[in-house]
Short mmCIF file of C-alpha atoms and ligand atoms in Angstrom, two decimals:
data_model
loop_
_atom_site.label_atom_id
_atom_site.label_comp_id
_atom_site.label_asym_id
_atom_site.label_seq_id
_atom_site.Cartn_x
_atom_site.Cartn_y
_atom_site.Cartn_z
CA MET L 797 -129.82 12.72 -41.21
CA ALA L 798 -130.14 13.19 -44.98
CA GLU L 799 -129.02 10.33 -47.20
CA ALA L 800 -128.89 10.24 -50.97
CA GLY L 801 -129.79 13.92 -50.81
CA ILE L 802 -133.33 13.27 -49.55
CA PRO L 803 -134.23 15.56 -46.63
CA GLY L 804 -135.42 13.58 -43.63
CA TYR L 805 -134.71 10.16 -45.12
CA ALA L 806 -132.98 8.23 -42.35
CA TYR L 807 -132.70 4.60 -43.47
CA GLY L 808 -129.88 2.96 -41.54
CA ALA L 809 -129.18 6.11 -39.54
CA ARG L 810 -128.03 5.76 -35.94
CA GLU L 811 -130.94 7.75 -34.53
CA VAL L 812 -133.46 5.22 -35.85
CA ALA L 813 -134.58 3.14 -32.87
CA ARG L 814 -134.86 -0.63 -32.83
CA SER L 815 -138.13 -2.11 -34.02
CA PRO L 816 -140.29 -3.73 -31.31
CA VAL L 817 -140.92 -6.53 -33.83
CA SER L 818 -138.31 -9.30 -33.90
CA LEU L 819 -136.97 -11.02 -36.99
CA GLU L 820 -138.75 -14.18 -35.83
CA GLU L 821 -142.06 -12.31 -35.69
CA LEU L 822 -141.32 -10.84 -39.11
CA ASP L 823 -140.83 -14.33 -40.43
CA LEU L 824 -144.31 -15.33 -39.23
CA LEU L 825 -145.76 -12.30 -40.98
CA ARG L 826 -143.93 -13.20 -44.17
CA GLN L 827 -145.47 -16.66 -43.98
CA THR L 828 -148.89 -15.15 -43.38
CA VAL L 829 -148.72 -13.09 -46.58
CA LEU L 830 -147.11 -16.04 -48.43
CA PHE L 831 -143.97 -14.01 -49.11
CA THR L 832 -141.17 -16.13 -50.59
CA GLY L 833 -137.81 -15.82 -52.30
CA GLU L 834 -139.66 -15.73 -55.59
CA ASP L 835 -141.45 -12.60 -54.45
CA GLU L 836 -138.11 -11.02 -53.60
CA ARG L 837 -136.92 -11.69 -57.14
CA TYR L 838 -140.07 -10.24 -58.68
CA LEU L 839 -139.84 -7.20 -56.43
CA ARG L 840 -136.33 -6.58 -57.79
CA MET L 841 -137.80 -6.77 -61.28
CA ALA L 842 -140.60 -4.39 -60.27
CA GLY L 843 -137.95 -1.99 -58.97
CA GLU L 844 -136.38 -1.93 -62.41
CA VAL L 845 -139.72 -1.27 -64.08
CA LEU L 846 -140.79 1.43 -61.62
CA GLU L 847 -137.43 3.17 -61.23
CA GLY L 848 -137.81 5.36 -64.29
CA ARG L 849 -141.48 6.19 -63.56
CA LEU L 850 -141.42 7.25 -59.93
CA ASP L 851 -142.57 10.81 -60.61
CA GLU L 852 -145.53 9.61 -62.66
CA LEU L 853 -146.43 7.09 -59.96
CA LEU L 854 -146.28 9.78 -57.30
CA ASP L 855 -148.43 12.03 -59.52
CA VAL L 856 -151.11 9.33 -59.41
CA TRP L 857 -150.92 8.87 -55.63
CA TYR L 858 -150.71 12.57 -54.86
CA GLY L 859 -153.52 13.25 -57.31
CA PHE L 860 -155.68 10.77 -55.41
CA VAL L 861 -154.81 12.42 -52.09
CA ALA L 862 -155.36 15.93 -53.48
CA ASP L 863 -158.81 14.92 -54.78
CA HIS L 864 -160.02 13.91 -51.32
CA SER L 865 -160.26 16.52 -48.60
CA HIS L 866 -160.29 13.81 -45.90
CA LEU L 867 -156.83 12.73 -47.14
CA VAL L 868 -155.09 16.00 -48.05
CA TYR L 869 -156.14 17.13 -44.58
CA TYR L 870 -153.16 15.23 -43.16
CA PHE L 871 -150.78 17.43 -45.14
CA SER L 872 -152.54 20.68 -44.24
CA SER L 873 -151.96 23.60 -41.89
CA PRO L 874 -154.31 24.48 -39.02
CA GLU L 875 -155.95 26.90 -41.48
CA GLY L 876 -156.71 23.94 -43.76
CA GLU L 877 -154.20 24.85 -46.49
CA PRO L 878 -152.07 22.07 -47.99
CA ILE L 879 -148.45 22.69 -46.99
CA GLN L 880 -146.58 22.53 -50.28
CA GLU L 881 -143.11 22.10 -48.85
CA TYR L 882 -144.34 19.24 -46.66
CA LEU L 883 -145.92 17.52 -49.65
CA GLU L 884 -142.76 17.95 -51.71
CA ARG L 885 -140.38 16.66 -49.06
CA VAL L 886 -142.54 13.64 -48.28
CA ARG L 887 -142.84 12.98 -52.01
CA GLU L 888 -139.09 12.44 -52.30
CA ARG L 889 -139.05 10.05 -49.36
CA PHE L 890 -142.08 8.25 -50.78
CA LYS L 891 -140.27 7.73 -54.09
CA ARG L 892 -137.30 6.35 -52.27
CA TRP L 893 -139.59 4.03 -50.32
CA VAL L 894 -140.84 2.44 -53.54
CA LEU L 895 -137.28 1.46 -54.40
CA ASP L 896 -136.49 0.39 -50.85
CA ALA L 897 -139.60 -1.83 -50.77
CA CYS L 898 -138.44 -3.48 -53.99
CA ARG L 899 -134.72 -3.77 -53.30
CA ARG L 900 -133.77 -3.71 -49.66
CA PRO L 901 -133.31 -7.00 -47.86
CA TYR L 902 -136.03 -7.26 -45.22
CA ASP L 903 -133.50 -7.47 -42.37
CA GLN L 904 -133.06 -5.79 -38.99
CA GLU L 905 -132.12 -2.44 -40.49
CA TRP L 906 -135.16 -2.56 -42.74
CA LEU L 907 -137.39 -3.57 -39.82
CA ASP L 908 -136.08 -0.65 -37.78
CA TYR L 909 -136.87 1.83 -40.53
CA GLN L 910 -140.38 0.42 -40.83
CA GLN L 911 -140.91 1.35 -37.21
CA GLU L 912 -139.57 4.83 -37.94
CA ILE L 913 -142.02 5.25 -40.84
CA ALA L 914 -144.80 3.89 -38.64
CA LEU L 915 -144.03 6.49 -35.97
CA ARG L 916 -143.85 9.25 -38.56
CA HIS L 917 -147.52 8.59 -39.35
CA THR L 918 -148.49 8.79 -35.66
CA ARG L 919 -148.55 11.37 -32.90
CA GLU L 920 -145.14 10.14 -31.74
CA LYS L 921 -143.29 11.57 -34.72
CA LYS L 922 -145.53 13.02 -37.41
CA ASN L 923 -144.58 16.55 -38.56
CA ARG L 924 -141.25 16.57 -36.71
CA THR L 925 -139.04 15.57 -39.63
CA ASP L 926 -140.29 18.45 -41.74
CA GLY L 927 -141.01 20.93 -38.96
CA VAL L 928 -144.65 21.45 -39.90
CA GLU L 929 -147.91 22.00 -38.06
CA ALA L 930 -150.23 19.49 -39.69
CA PRO L 931 -152.67 17.07 -37.96
CA GLU L 932 -150.79 15.01 -35.42
CA GLU L 933 -151.64 11.55 -36.71
CA VAL L 934 -152.85 9.77 -39.85
CA SER L 935 -155.77 7.63 -38.65
CA LEU L 936 -155.27 3.88 -38.65
CA ARG L 937 -158.38 3.42 -40.79
CA TYR L 938 -156.73 5.19 -43.72
CA MET L 939 -153.41 3.43 -43.27
CA ILE L 940 -155.19 0.11 -43.74
CA SER L 941 -157.59 1.20 -46.45
CA PHE L 942 -154.69 2.66 -48.49
CA ILE L 943 -153.61 -0.92 -49.14
CA TYR L 944 -156.10 -0.95 -51.97
CA PRO L 945 -155.10 2.17 -53.93
CA ILE L 946 -151.36 1.70 -53.31
CA THR L 947 -151.61 -1.84 -54.66
CA ALA L 948 -153.99 -1.29 -57.57
CA THR L 949 -152.49 1.88 -59.02
CA VAL L 950 -149.09 0.25 -59.51
CA ARG L 951 -150.49 -2.34 -61.91
CA PRO L 952 -150.59 -0.17 -65.09
CA PHE L 953 -146.98 0.88 -64.51
CA LEU L 954 -145.93 -2.74 -64.23
CA GLU L 955 -147.89 -3.58 -67.38
CA GLU L 956 -146.17 -0.83 -69.31
CA GLY L 957 -142.72 -2.21 -68.50
CA GLY L 958 -142.72 -4.44 -71.55
CA ARG L 959 -142.38 -7.72 -69.66
CA PRO L 960 -144.42 -10.86 -70.37
CA ALA L 961 -147.89 -10.96 -68.79
CA GLU L 962 -146.81 -13.73 -66.45
CA ASP L 963 -144.00 -11.59 -65.03
CA VAL L 964 -146.34 -8.63 -64.67
CA GLU L 965 -148.74 -10.76 -62.64
CA LYS L 966 -145.95 -12.05 -60.41
CA MET L 967 -144.48 -8.59 -59.89
CA HIS L 968 -147.90 -7.32 -58.94
CA GLN L 969 -148.58 -10.13 -56.47
CA ALA L 970 -145.18 -9.54 -54.89
CA TRP L 971 -145.94 -5.83 -54.63
CA PHE L 972 -149.35 -6.54 -53.06
CA LYS L 973 -147.75 -8.81 -50.46
CA ALA L 974 -145.06 -6.22 -49.75
CA VAL L 975 -147.61 -3.43 -49.25
CA VAL L 976 -149.63 -5.58 -46.84
CA LEU L 977 -146.45 -6.46 -44.94
CA HIS L 978 -145.43 -2.79 -44.62
CA VAL L 979 -148.84 -1.63 -43.46
CA THR L 980 -149.03 -4.50 -40.99
CA LEU L 981 -145.73 -3.41 -39.43
CA TRP L 982 -146.80 0.24 -39.49
CA SER L 983 -149.92 -0.56 -37.47
CA GLN L 984 -147.82 -1.38 -34.40
CA PRO L 985 -147.84 2.05 -32.69
CA TYR L 986 -151.57 2.40 -33.35
CA ALA L 987 -152.51 -0.72 -31.41
CA ARG L 988 -153.61 -0.60 -27.80
CA GLU L 989 -151.32 -2.33 -25.30
CA GLY L 990 -150.94 -6.01 -26.13
CA SER L 991 -153.14 -5.99 -29.22
CA PHE L 992 -150.58 -5.72 -32.01
CA MET Z 740 -179.44 -15.57 -31.61
CA ALA Z 741 -179.18 -18.14 -34.38
CA GLU Z 742 -180.36 -17.15 -37.85
CA ALA Z 743 -180.56 -19.28 -40.96
CA GLY Z 744 -179.64 -22.18 -38.68
CA ILE Z 745 -176.09 -20.96 -38.10
CA PRO Z 746 -175.13 -21.10 -34.40
CA GLY Z 747 -173.91 -17.76 -33.16
CA TYR Z 748 -174.68 -15.86 -36.36
CA ALA Z 749 -176.35 -12.66 -35.22
CA TYR Z 750 -176.67 -10.39 -38.26
CA GLY Z 751 -179.44 -7.90 -37.61
CA ALA Z 752 -180.12 -9.27 -34.15
CA ARG Z 753 -181.22 -6.86 -31.43
CA GLU Z 754 -178.28 -7.69 -29.15
CA VAL Z 755 -175.79 -6.41 -31.72
CA ALA Z 756 -174.62 -2.98 -30.56
CA ARG Z 757 -174.37 0.08 -32.75
CA SER Z 758 -171.11 0.58 -34.62
CA PRO Z 759 -168.94 3.47 -33.40
CA VAL Z 760 -168.35 4.24 -37.10
CA SER Z 761 -170.97 6.48 -38.74
CA LEU Z 762 -172.36 6.05 -42.24
CA GLU Z 763 -170.57 9.28 -43.20
CA GLU Z 764 -167.26 7.83 -42.03
CA LEU Z 765 -168.03 4.64 -43.92
CA ASP Z 766 -168.58 6.70 -47.04
CA LEU Z 767 -165.08 8.19 -46.70
CA LEU Z 768 -163.65 4.70 -46.35
CA ARG Z 769 -165.54 3.57 -49.44
CA GLN Z 770 -164.00 6.47 -51.35
CA THR Z 771 -160.57 5.58 -50.02
CA VAL Z 772 -160.78 2.05 -51.38
CA LEU Z 773 -162.41 3.34 -54.59
CA PHE Z 774 -165.56 1.32 -53.90
CA THR Z 775 -168.38 2.18 -56.30
CA GLY Z 776 -171.78 0.95 -57.47
CA GLU Z 777 -169.97 -1.08 -60.09
CA ASP Z 778 -168.14 -2.95 -57.35
CA GLU Z 779 -171.48 -3.70 -55.71
CA ARG Z 780 -172.72 -5.23 -58.93
CA TYR Z 781 -169.59 -7.32 -59.38
CA LEU Z 782 -169.78 -8.47 -55.77
CA ARG Z 783 -173.29 -9.75 -56.45
CA MET Z 784 -171.87 -11.65 -59.40
CA ALA Z 785 -169.05 -13.00 -57.24
CA GLY Z 786 -171.65 -14.16 -54.73
CA GLU Z 787 -173.30 -16.23 -57.47
CA VAL Z 788 -169.97 -17.76 -58.47
CA LEU Z 789 -168.84 -18.51 -54.91
CA GLU Z 790 -172.19 -19.67 -53.54
CA GLY Z 791 -171.82 -23.26 -54.72
CA ARG Z 792 -168.17 -23.49 -53.71
CA LEU Z 793 -168.18 -22.24 -50.14
CA ASP Z 794 -167.01 -25.50 -48.63
CA GLU Z 795 -164.08 -25.76 -51.03
CA LEU Z 796 -163.15 -22.15 -50.34
CA LEU Z 797 -163.26 -22.76 -46.62
CA ASP Z 798 -161.14 -25.88 -47.11
CA VAL Z 799 -158.47 -23.65 -48.65
CA TRP Z 800 -158.61 -21.05 -45.85
CA TYR Z 801 -158.79 -23.60 -43.06
CA GLY Z 802 -155.99 -25.58 -44.68
CA PHE Z 803 -153.83 -22.48 -44.63
CA VAL Z 804 -154.65 -21.87 -40.97
CA ALA Z 805 -154.09 -25.52 -40.04
CA ASP Z 806 -150.67 -25.48 -41.73
CA HIS Z 807 -149.40 -22.64 -39.54
CA SER Z 808 -149.12 -23.16 -35.82
CA HIS Z 809 -149.07 -19.39 -35.22
CA LEU Z 810 -152.54 -19.22 -36.79
CA VAL Z 811 -154.28 -22.39 -35.60
CA TYR Z 812 -153.17 -21.26 -32.14
CA TYR Z 813 -156.16 -18.89 -32.06
CA PHE Z 814 -158.55 -21.82 -32.33
CA SER Z 815 -156.75 -23.92 -29.72
CA SER Z 816 -157.29 -24.92 -26.12
CA PRO Z 817 -154.89 -23.95 -23.31
CA GLU Z 818 -153.26 -27.35 -23.91
CA GLY Z 819 -152.55 -26.31 -27.50
CA GLU Z 820 -155.09 -28.63 -29.12
CA PRO Z 821 -157.26 -27.25 -31.94
CA ILE Z 822 -160.86 -27.15 -30.70
CA GLN Z 823 -162.79 -28.96 -33.42
CA GLU Z 824 -166.23 -27.75 -32.48
CA TYR Z 825 -164.99 -24.14 -32.41
CA LEU Z 826 -163.46 -24.53 -35.87
CA GLU Z 827 -166.65 -26.05 -37.22
CA ARG Z 828 -169.00 -23.46 -35.80
CA VAL Z 829 -166.85 -20.56 -36.99
CA ARG Z 830 -166.60 -22.21 -40.38
CA GLU Z 831 -170.36 -21.94 -40.88
CA ARG Z 832 -170.37 -18.26 -39.92
CA PHE Z 833 -167.37 -17.67 -42.16
CA LYS Z 834 -169.22 -19.19 -45.12
CA ARG Z 835 -172.18 -16.99 -44.42
CA TRP Z 836 -169.87 -13.96 -44.24
CA VAL Z 837 -168.68 -14.59 -47.78
CA LEU Z 838 -172.25 -14.29 -49.01
CA ASP Z 839 -173.00 -11.32 -46.76
CA ALA Z 840 -169.90 -9.51 -48.04
CA CYS Z 841 -171.11 -10.05 -51.60
CA ARG Z 842 -174.83 -9.40 -51.15
CA ARG Z 843 -175.72 -7.29 -48.17
CA PRO Z 844 -176.17 -3.58 -48.61
CA TYR Z 845 -173.41 -1.81 -46.68
CA ASP Z 846 -175.88 0.04 -44.47
CA GLN Z 847 -176.28 0.67 -40.74
CA GLU Z 848 -177.24 -2.93 -39.97
CA TRP Z 849 -174.20 -4.16 -41.91
CA LEU Z 850 -171.96 -1.64 -40.17
CA ASP Z 851 -173.22 -2.80 -36.79
CA TYR Z 852 -172.46 -6.43 -37.56
CA GLN Z 853 -168.96 -5.49 -38.69
CA GLN Z 854 -168.38 -4.11 -35.21
CA GLU Z 855 -169.71 -7.34 -33.74
CA ILE Z 856 -167.31 -9.39 -35.89
CA ALA Z 857 -164.48 -7.03 -34.94
CA LEU Z 858 -165.21 -7.55 -31.24
CA ARG Z 859 -165.43 -11.31 -31.72
CA HIS Z 860 -161.79 -11.25 -32.78
CA THR Z 861 -160.76 -9.26 -29.69
CA ARG Z 862 -160.63 -9.72 -25.95
CA GLU Z 863 -164.03 -8.01 -25.68
CA LYS Z 864 -165.92 -10.93 -27.22
CA LYS Z 865 -163.70 -13.69 -28.59
CA ASN Z 866 -164.65 -17.22 -27.45
CA ARG Z 867 -167.96 -16.12 -25.88
CA THR Z 868 -170.21 -17.02 -28.80
CA ASP Z 869 -168.98 -20.60 -28.83
CA GLY Z 870 -168.20 -20.98 -25.13
CA VAL Z 871 -164.57 -21.98 -25.64
CA GLU Z 872 -161.29 -21.35 -23.88
CA ALA Z 873 -159.00 -20.29 -26.70
CA PRO Z 874 -156.55 -17.32 -26.77
CA GLU Z 875 -158.41 -14.15 -25.89
CA GLU Z 876 -157.59 -12.13 -28.99
CA VAL Z 877 -156.44 -12.54 -32.59
CA SER Z 878 -153.51 -10.11 -32.91
CA LEU Z 879 -154.03 -7.07 -35.11
CA ARG Z 880 -150.95 -7.98 -37.16
CA TYR Z 881 -152.64 -11.13 -38.45
CA MET Z 882 -155.96 -9.41 -39.08
CA ILE Z 883 -154.20 -7.00 -41.44
CA SER Z 884 -151.83 -9.49 -43.03
CA PHE Z 885 -154.75 -11.85 -43.77
CA ILE Z 886 -155.87 -9.34 -46.38
CA TYR Z 887 -153.41 -10.99 -48.73
CA PRO Z 888 -154.44 -14.66 -48.47
CA ILE Z 889 -158.17 -13.90 -48.20
CA THR Z 890 -157.95 -11.83 -51.37
CA ALA Z 891 -155.60 -13.99 -53.43
CA THR Z 892 -157.12 -17.40 -52.72
CA VAL Z 893 -160.53 -16.36 -54.02
CA ARG Z 894 -159.19 -15.68 -57.50
CA PRO Z 895 -159.11 -19.29 -58.81
CA PHE Z 896 -162.70 -19.80 -57.67
CA LEU Z 897 -163.79 -16.70 -59.55
CA GLU Z 898 -161.86 -17.87 -62.62
CA GLU Z 899 -163.59 -21.22 -62.53
CA GLY Z 900 -167.04 -19.61 -62.64
CA GLY Z 901 -167.10 -19.61 -66.43
CA ARG Z 902 -167.42 -15.82 -66.83
CA PRO Z 903 -165.42 -13.72 -69.27
CA ALA Z 904 -161.90 -12.73 -68.11
CA GLU Z 905 -162.96 -9.10 -67.80
CA ASP Z 906 -165.75 -9.99 -65.37
CA VAL Z 907 -163.39 -12.18 -63.37
CA GLU Z 908 -160.97 -9.29 -63.01
CA LYS Z 909 -163.73 -6.91 -61.93
CA MET Z 910 -165.20 -9.40 -59.46
CA HIS Z 911 -161.74 -9.88 -57.99
CA GLN Z 912 -161.04 -6.17 -57.65
CA ALA Z 913 -164.43 -5.70 -55.99
CA TRP Z 914 -163.64 -8.56 -53.61
CA PHE Z 915 -160.22 -7.07 -52.80
CA LYS Z 916 -161.78 -3.69 -51.99
CA ALA Z 917 -164.45 -5.37 -49.86
CA VAL Z 918 -161.88 -7.34 -47.87
CA VAL Z 919 -159.83 -4.20 -47.20
CA LEU Z 920 -162.98 -2.36 -46.14
CA HIS Z 921 -163.98 -5.13 -43.73
CA VAL Z 922 -160.55 -5.42 -42.13
CA THR Z 923 -160.34 -1.63 -41.83
CA LEU Z 924 -163.61 -1.58 -39.87
CA TRP Z 925 -162.54 -4.58 -37.79
CA SER Z 926 -159.38 -2.76 -36.67
CA GLN Z 927 -161.43 -0.27 -34.65
CA PRO Z 928 -161.38 -2.04 -31.25
CA TYR Z 929 -157.64 -2.74 -31.62
CA ALA Z 930 -156.70 0.92 -31.91
CA ARG Z 931 -155.55 2.93 -28.93
CA GLU Z 932 -157.81 5.81 -27.89
CA GLY Z 933 -158.22 8.31 -30.72
CA SER Z 934 -156.06 6.45 -33.23
CA PHE Z 935 -158.67 4.62 -35.31
C1 LIG E 1139 -150.25 1.98 -47.90
C2 LIG E 1139 -150.28 3.08 -47.17
C3 LIG E 1139 -149.19 4.11 -47.11
C4 LIG E 1139 -147.91 4.09 -47.60
C5 LIG E 1139 -147.24 2.98 -48.39
C6 LIG E 1139 -147.27 5.32 -47.21
C7 LIG E 1139 -145.95 5.66 -47.47
C8 LIG E 1139 -145.28 6.73 -46.88
C9 LIG E 1139 -143.87 6.95 -46.91
C10 LIG E 1139 -142.87 6.04 -47.61
C11 LIG E 1139 -143.61 8.08 -46.22
C12 LIG E 1139 -142.22 8.71 -45.97
C13 LIG E 1139 -141.47 7.91 -44.91
C14 LIG E 1139 -140.14 8.54 -44.55
O1 LIG E 1139 -140.14 9.58 -43.85
O2 LIG E 1139 -139.08 7.98 -44.97
C15 LIG E 1139 -144.87 8.58 -45.75
C16 LIG E 1139 -145.06 9.73 -45.00
C17 LIG E 1139 -146.29 10.33 -44.85
N1 LIG E 1139 -147.51 9.80 -45.22
FE1 LIG E 1139 -147.83 7.93 -45.79
N2 LIG E 1139 -148.18 6.08 -46.52
C18 LIG E 1139 -149.35 5.39 -46.47
C19 LIG E 1139 -150.53 5.86 -45.92
C20 LIG E 1139 -150.77 7.19 -45.73
C21 LIG E 1139 -152.06 7.80 -45.60
C22 LIG E 1139 -153.40 7.08 -45.65
C23 LIG E 1139 -151.86 9.12 -45.41
C24 LIG E 1139 -152.93 10.19 -45.25
C25 LIG E 1139 -153.23 10.94 -46.26
C26 LIG E 1139 -150.43 9.35 -45.39
C27 LIG E 1139 -149.82 10.58 -45.19
C28 LIG E 1139 -148.46 10.72 -44.95
C29 LIG E 1139 -147.88 11.90 -44.35
C30 LIG E 1139 -148.59 13.15 -43.88
C31 LIG E 1139 -146.50 11.64 -44.28
C32 LIG E 1139 -145.42 12.52 -43.67
C33 LIG E 1139 -145.22 12.06 -42.23
C34 LIG E 1139 -144.21 12.93 -41.47
O3 LIG E 1139 -144.63 14.01 -40.97
O4 LIG E 1139 -143.03 12.53 -41.38
N3 LIG E 1139 -149.81 8.15 -45.58
N4 LIG E 1139 -145.88 7.74 -46.16
C1 LIG E 1140 -159.18 -10.95 -43.64
C2 LIG E 1140 -159.14 -11.41 -42.39
C3 LIG E 1140 -160.23 -12.22 -41.73
C4 LIG E 1140 -161.51 -12.47 -42.12
C5 LIG E 1140 -162.20 -12.05 -43.41
C6 LIG E 1140 -162.14 -13.24 -41.06
C7 LIG E 1140 -163.47 -13.66 -41.05
C8 LIG E 1140 -164.12 -14.18 -39.95
C9 LIG E 1140 -165.53 -14.37 -39.81
C10 LIG E 1140 -166.54 -14.02 -40.89
C11 LIG E 1140 -165.79 -14.87 -38.58
C12 LIG E 1140 -167.15 -15.23 -37.99
C13 LIG E 1140 -167.88 -13.97 -37.60
C14 LIG E 1140 -169.21 -14.26 -36.91
O1 LIG E 1140 -169.19 -14.71 -35.74
O2 LIG E 1140 -170.28 -14.06 -37.55
C15 LIG E 1140 -164.51 -15.01 -37.93
C16 LIG E 1140 -164.31 -15.49 -36.66
C17 LIG E 1140 -163.06 -15.90 -36.19
N1 LIG E 1140 -161.87 -15.68 -36.82
FE1 LIG E 1140 -161.56 -14.50 -38.38
N2 LIG E 1140 -161.22 -13.46 -40.07
C18 LIG E 1140 -160.05 -12.87 -40.45
C19 LIG E 1140 -158.87 -12.94 -39.75
C20 LIG E 1140 -158.61 -13.90 -38.80
C21 LIG E 1140 -157.31 -14.31 -38.37
C22 LIG E 1140 -155.98 -13.77 -38.87
C23 LIG E 1140 -157.50 -15.27 -37.44
C24 LIG E 1140 -156.43 -16.04 -36.71
C25 LIG E 1140 -156.13 -17.26 -37.08
C26 LIG E 1140 -158.93 -15.44 -37.27
C27 LIG E 1140 -159.54 -16.31 -36.38
C28 LIG E 1140 -160.88 -16.28 -36.07
C29 LIG E 1140 -161.47 -16.87 -34.90
C30 LIG E 1140 -160.73 -17.61 -33.79
C31 LIG E 1140 -162.84 -16.62 -34.98
C32 LIG E 1140 -163.91 -16.98 -33.95
C33 LIG E 1140 -164.08 -15.76 -33.05
C34 LIG E 1140 -165.07 -16.01 -31.91
O3 LIG E 1140 -164.64 -16.59 -30.88
O4 LIG E 1140 -166.26 -15.63 -32.05
N3 LIG E 1140 -159.58 -14.60 -38.12
N4 LIG E 1140 -163.52 -14.57 -38.77
#
C-alpha cells in the first residue's frame, strides 16, 4: 500500500474504491469554483514554489493544530495525549497531498483518492491506516472551516518564491479554488442521505 | 415576519428557533478561521464600502447563477423555468445578509438566524418562506463550493471603495473568514447524525 516510501499513501492503489462522484459532477463543481485550465497551470507553478518548502509549510499547519486543543484532539489517544507517530505519518501524506493537489490531473484516479481521503477523516476509515486509537471522526464543521487557514497560510510561501506579484496572486487564487474543491468532495461521506 | 420591509426576512423574530450550535462552539469555530476583533472592525468597514453597491454585487452573483443551469435549477419550477418572484424576493434578503454579515454582532440572535438560513437551503424549510415549488434542497456540495465565488467576487467592490490597499486586503480577509464561518454553520442540517 505504500508508494514513494510514504506509509499509508495509496494514490492509484487497487484497494481504493471508486468515488461516488462522477466526472460529470466534478465538472459542475469545477465550474462552480471557476476552475479553469489557467488555474491548472498556476497550480503547477505553485507546486514548484512549494516543493522545497513542504516541511516549513507543515510546521505552520501543525503548529496551528498543536496550539488548539479542539484540533489536536483528533490526533490524540483516549487519554488525551497527542500520538506522535500518528502525527508524523499523516504529516508525510499531507506533504504529498500538497504536491498532488498542484500536479495531478483531476481525473478518475484523483477523484477516487479524494473519496479515500474523505473516508479517512470519517468514522468509516479514520485511524485504520495508522492503527491508532484516536477520535473516530473529524467533525464536518472543522473540515469546512479549515478552508480558511489552509488557504491563507500558503500565501507567504507563494510570495517568497520570487515570482512576479501577478503570478503570486494567480497561484494563490488557483490554490484557494483547489482547496475548496477538495473540501467539497471530502464532505460527501458526512452528508445525510441525498443531501450531498 | 417581515422586517425592514423585506418579505420573509426574520432576523430576531420570535418564530426563529434556537441554533443547535452553542456560543462556546461558535467560539471554537471563530478560532479555527482565525476570526478576531480586528476582523470585526474591517467587516464594519466593508459594510460601509458595500452598502451603496448591493444591487451591483447581486447582479454579479445572480449573473453567475443564471449562467449555470445546475445553479439556477434551485430557483426553478418543476417545468424548469426560473421563478422570477422567488429570485427577486431572495435577492432582497441576500442584500440584507451582506450587511448583517458585516455589521451584526455574532451573538445568540445571529447564531439562531444562521440556523434559519441553513434550514431555508434544505428540505426542512426551502421554498416555504416564498410559497414556491422549486427543488427541495440546495445540495451541500454547492453550498461549500460557493465559498469561492462569494469570496472572490467581492474583491473588486472592496477595491473600488477608495481605501488604502492595506485596508482592502484586510477587509477581504475578514470577508473570506466570515463567509467560511457562515457556510460552516449552514452545513449543520446537511450532516448525518453526529457528524457536524
Ligand atoms: C482543508 C482541510 C483539510 C485538509 C486539506 C486536510 C488534509 C489531509 C490530508 C492530505 C491527509 C492525509 C490523507 C492520506 O491519508 O493520504 C489528512 C489526514 C488527516 N487529517 Fe486532515 N485535512 C483537512 C482538515 C482536517 C482537520 C480540520 C483535522 C482536525 C484536526 C484533520 C485531521 C486529520 C487527521 C487526524 C488525519 C489522519 C486520518 C487517518 O486516520 O487516516 N484534517 N488530512
Ligand atoms: C456561500 C454560499 C451562499 C450564501 C452566502 C447564500 C446566501 C443566501 C441568503 C442570505 C439567503 C436568504 C436568507 C434569508 O431567507 O434571510 C439565501 C437563500 C437562498 N439561496 Fe443561498 N447562499 C449560498 C449558497 C447557495 C447556493 C449554492 C444556491 C444554489 C443555487 C443557493 C440558493 C438559494 C435559494 C434557492 C434561496 C432561497 C431559499 C428559500 O426558499 O428560502 N444558495 N441564500
